DNA sequence: CGTGTTATTGACCAACATCAAACTTAGTGG
DNA sequence: CCACTAAGTTTGATGTTGGTCAATAACACG
């Protein structure tokens, strides 16, 4: 059920993920590589952290997809963000001890538990790591702001297009997608929950986008004939992701 | 145009504001009280920080109201949050140097400039202050998440009611509102920009809320006959503000 | 080969946008 | 103090986006 290693694949993923948003020194990489991790598997559609929890660990996603969501009194849920390998969705519990929302899995997930204490010791040993973690939570914040604009002001078609662009950038950054193919691991219901649309409407929007040549491919693996065109349509500007320039960026 | 004092009213506001979200030691208060501040006035409806800027200072609001917003290509704007005395809306520039949105004034504003360097020195002198600032940015983040739910999933009536509850809590916390009266310094246009509604619709919604006894008073000073009823209607749960229990809380 | 989830379709309806105009208010200069 | 102006508020008429309900079809899984 659990296992403890030093500088495993999980460590590497975490380090590579942080290097997408900040440069790391060798000393910092070493401290990160020595973090104690306990791997654990979660089934599809289960909660990893729940509203009201006061966790003593953070969760590093190693495989699979998760989302951050709230459930309303009438049972509706709002998905506020998606998470994937390398993300630590509950990094905020370091300084906001009580969760005010849930983090749940979309697919089966493997995650590594990192004790708060170990993270704080890492920060103490390499203070700049504190800034990197802080920065990571600020980028999260920037993503929420951008989604606020998307959900508040754009049409259904633009919202769906924006979500596709967003996921594509993030998945490409960690090697899970390519300019050619985007394997989206989320249902139309979940897309609706994230964008404030009904699943019925999401379905119709996807058909329109397909008809208009913005997306292609059936099932959950999308091909996008013209990224530039899609991004333009969605008014997608990746600046809010604050990623350093990608190695194999497909920018015009 | 500018003035430098030690432990002015601005310092006190900042300290009191931070004490709403975290306990401070005497040493921490002293370091905060010694921060170099330069006061400056901004006219109504002007930008204090703009998208693309790389500020070397942070802005502490001392008087007046401001908002955080983005402008879309078609000229529409989305307001992502409101700010008031004691807030440092661009605290995030400490670790996200390039602004990805604007901060502008709603009313005439007095703000104090604090050099990044001074803030970093304060953190170095009292490391727990770093955690407090980090926490402050995390609460900002929690507010964005909550608004995401509100904008994505609630009716116009609930959105407006929620905004009123939100502003009331925050303004009461710093002494700008009471259970009896809420002097809202924002136009219906701005309410619409914040909630993803047209100003026409906001106007009709306000009339409905008035007719149904949720709000009273004309002009921009609202009276709320029954806070509990309004909060229930809005499904407002103040947990996301992460404020410590208020001295004169009006909880049931 | 059932059983449950997801995707799709159609019919109908409500919330909210848009457009345009009138009205109110506050501020400004004479 | 009064006209003049600009911004905000209010009202009405009309159209569109996207929701809801309900049923069917397509999958995935054991």
XYZ file of C-alpha atoms (C1' of nucleotides) in Angstrom, chain B residues 1 40-51 53 59 61 63-69 71 77 89 101-111 113 190, chain D residues 8:
40
model
C 2.953 64.175 -3.019
C 0.121 58.721 -2.853
C -3.319 59.690 -4.096
C -5.044 58.262 -7.139
C -8.096 59.789 -8.773
C -11.275 57.841 -9.261
C -11.224 55.368 -12.133
C -7.501 55.271 -12.697
C -5.126 52.330 -12.900
C -2.758 51.824 -10.021
C -1.033 48.802 -11.565
C -1.448 47.593 -15.138
C -1.173 44.326 -16.978
C 3.915 45.905 -15.288
C 0.443 49.031 -2.783
C -4.710 50.731 0.281
C -8.534 54.874 1.838
C -11.016 54.406 -0.963
C -11.951 51.369 -3.034
C -10.205 49.553 -5.843
C -10.767 46.497 -7.979
C -8.779 43.889 -9.786
C -9.839 43.454 -13.391
C -10.212 43.959 -20.101
C -14.134 44.122 -18.507
C -3.875 43.878 -3.903
C -4.197 41.902 -14.856
C -4.902 45.461 -13.701
C -5.694 47.027 -10.380
C -7.725 50.184 -10.722
C -9.554 52.585 -8.459
C -13.336 52.750 -8.108
C -13.281 55.864 -5.946
C -10.476 58.283 -5.195
C -7.841 56.255 -3.387
C -4.973 56.914 -1.035
C -2.362 54.203 -1.138
C 3.903 52.299 -1.658
C -19.440 47.470 -11.829
C -25.515 56.276 -13.837
